[in-house]
Amino acid sequence: MTSQSERPEHPEHPEHPERPLRADAERNRAKIMAAAAQVFAAQGLEATLDEVAAAAGVGVGTVYRRFPDKDALIAALFDNAVDEIANLAHAAARRPNSWEALVWFLEEALQRQCSNRGLRDVVVGSTYAVDHMAHAKQRITPSIELLVARAQRDGYLRTDVVGADFPIMEMMISFLGNLTASAAPDLWRRYLTILLDGLVVSRSQPSVLQDFPVDHLVHEALHAEHRRARRAI
Amino acid sequence: MTSQSERPEHPEHPEHPERPLRADAERNRAKIMAAAAQVFAAQGLEATLDEVAAAAGVGVGTVYRRFPDKDALIAALFDNAVDEIANLAHAAARRPNSWEALVWFLEEALQRQCSNRGLRDVVVGSTYAVDHMAHAKQRITPSIELLVARAQRDGYLRTDVVGADFPIMEMMISFLGNLTASAAPDLWRRYLTILLDGLVVSRSQPSVLQDFPVDHLVHEALHAEHRRARRAI
DNA sequence: AGAAAAACGGAGTGCGCTACTCCGGTTAGA
DNA sequence: TCTAACCGGAGTAGCGCACTCCGTTTTTCT
């Protein structure tokens, strides 16, 4: 990511990024990235950098020594996540059956999105990593377009949907996934199945739906969510 | 709503709520409710009571004179919204065709939910009106259960879903609805159609999908959302 | 080993934001 | 006309969090 605005020289982010970090610094950098991924995935972007530092076992100062600000850290994580999903799309494209390729991609991508609240926050309205979104879109869109076109050509997928419908449906489902992540990490699959049953051209009977104690789970999930918001106990 | 915890006597909320308000006070109360409904629906519960007051054309003091705190105002609005949806469910139950009844209910309920961000905030994790949720659930659940059971009995609705699936699917869709409310207030209908195509027992071809310039709209919607979050311009 | 450079920790700071209060002025209604 | 009820909105209090600063520790180089 090239710095598009000449950032005022931060004392501890020298103009020679080539010089390798000291061993302990590099170790800490890795610990920070891992911890941040964990914390932001679990709590979303409102998580404090203090929390991230604590999870990484370092001080906040150390975090700020590696990343100029919260946004930079989040942007780095976001780029990683985008990479991963872009790779999934490519991998899917190499599958023989075009319907299974599409389904496989959706399942894999959603597995990531549903367990990553931070990802949702970036996509949906946070102020973080705003300028990385466009790049992510460019990166992923064409692959999805391809998967969709093939599934339609082969007569599996209804022809009145377009590539752009898929990110939307993914957002819908991953929203639910985030909500129920703690109570029932796989509940979203139930609704993906229903949605897929709505996306095939025709069918004579429903696909099998994974069973869940739905009523109970919803109660649990919302309760957990309310506790989360209350920020204590 | 009975006050379940003996609230310390607020000077301006006397113990005789029977005494009618003065004419201007009553007028203002109505203006506040209307403005609050509007503002919270549009912006969600993070909207300030200052904003509500401004929209109502009164001072903040006036708002606090009628409602002990923000939570009370929100709770009152929430109860209204729940009433409305409960009535929809009852009305739906009186329709002759059980499938059309279910579809009608979903469309009407979602129309409300999709244009009301505050409603979502209450349901999903806000700290406001927490204790009103249980009541709302009791109020609405049985009616939905009935609509579902009938549609299943008549062979329209797949039998592996349960009543509790519907609030979940509604949440999924209304999440999207809130997101795209400004850019394309009806986009959610597209995905409801697909979902419904996944909920019928069988079908030989897809239902007609309302057409949208989806790619463009998503871009718009997310952009708008990011601006909203930035809180300026 | 010893010195210089690099990195560390985490208490502290500043700031923005918002729920709520307070009181001098205004209005309804008898 | 008189007073109790009501109004407005500037001000307050307090929190939460991004970020800084500096005394201390660790690495690395000769």
CSV table of C-alpha atoms (C1' of nucleotides) in Angstrom, one decimal, chain A residues 22 28 58-59 61-62 65, chain C residues 5-11:
chain,number,residue,atom,x,y,z
A,22,ARG,CA,15.4,-6.5,15.5
A,28,ASN,CA,6.3,-8.9,18.7
A,58,VAL,CA,2.9,-6.5,24.9
A,59,GLY,CA,2.3,-2.8,25.8
A,61,GLY,CA,3.4,1.5,23.0
A,62,THR,CA,4.8,-1.5,21.2
A,65,ARG,CA,5.6,1.5,17.3
C,5,DA,C1',21.1,1.7,19.4
C,6,DA,C1',16.8,-0.2,19.3
C,7,DA,C1',12.8,-1.6,21.5
C,8,DC,C1',9.7,-2.1,25.5
C,9,DG,C1',5.9,-1.1,28.9
C,10,DG,C1',2.1,1.1,30.6
C,11,DA,C1',0.8,5.2,33.3
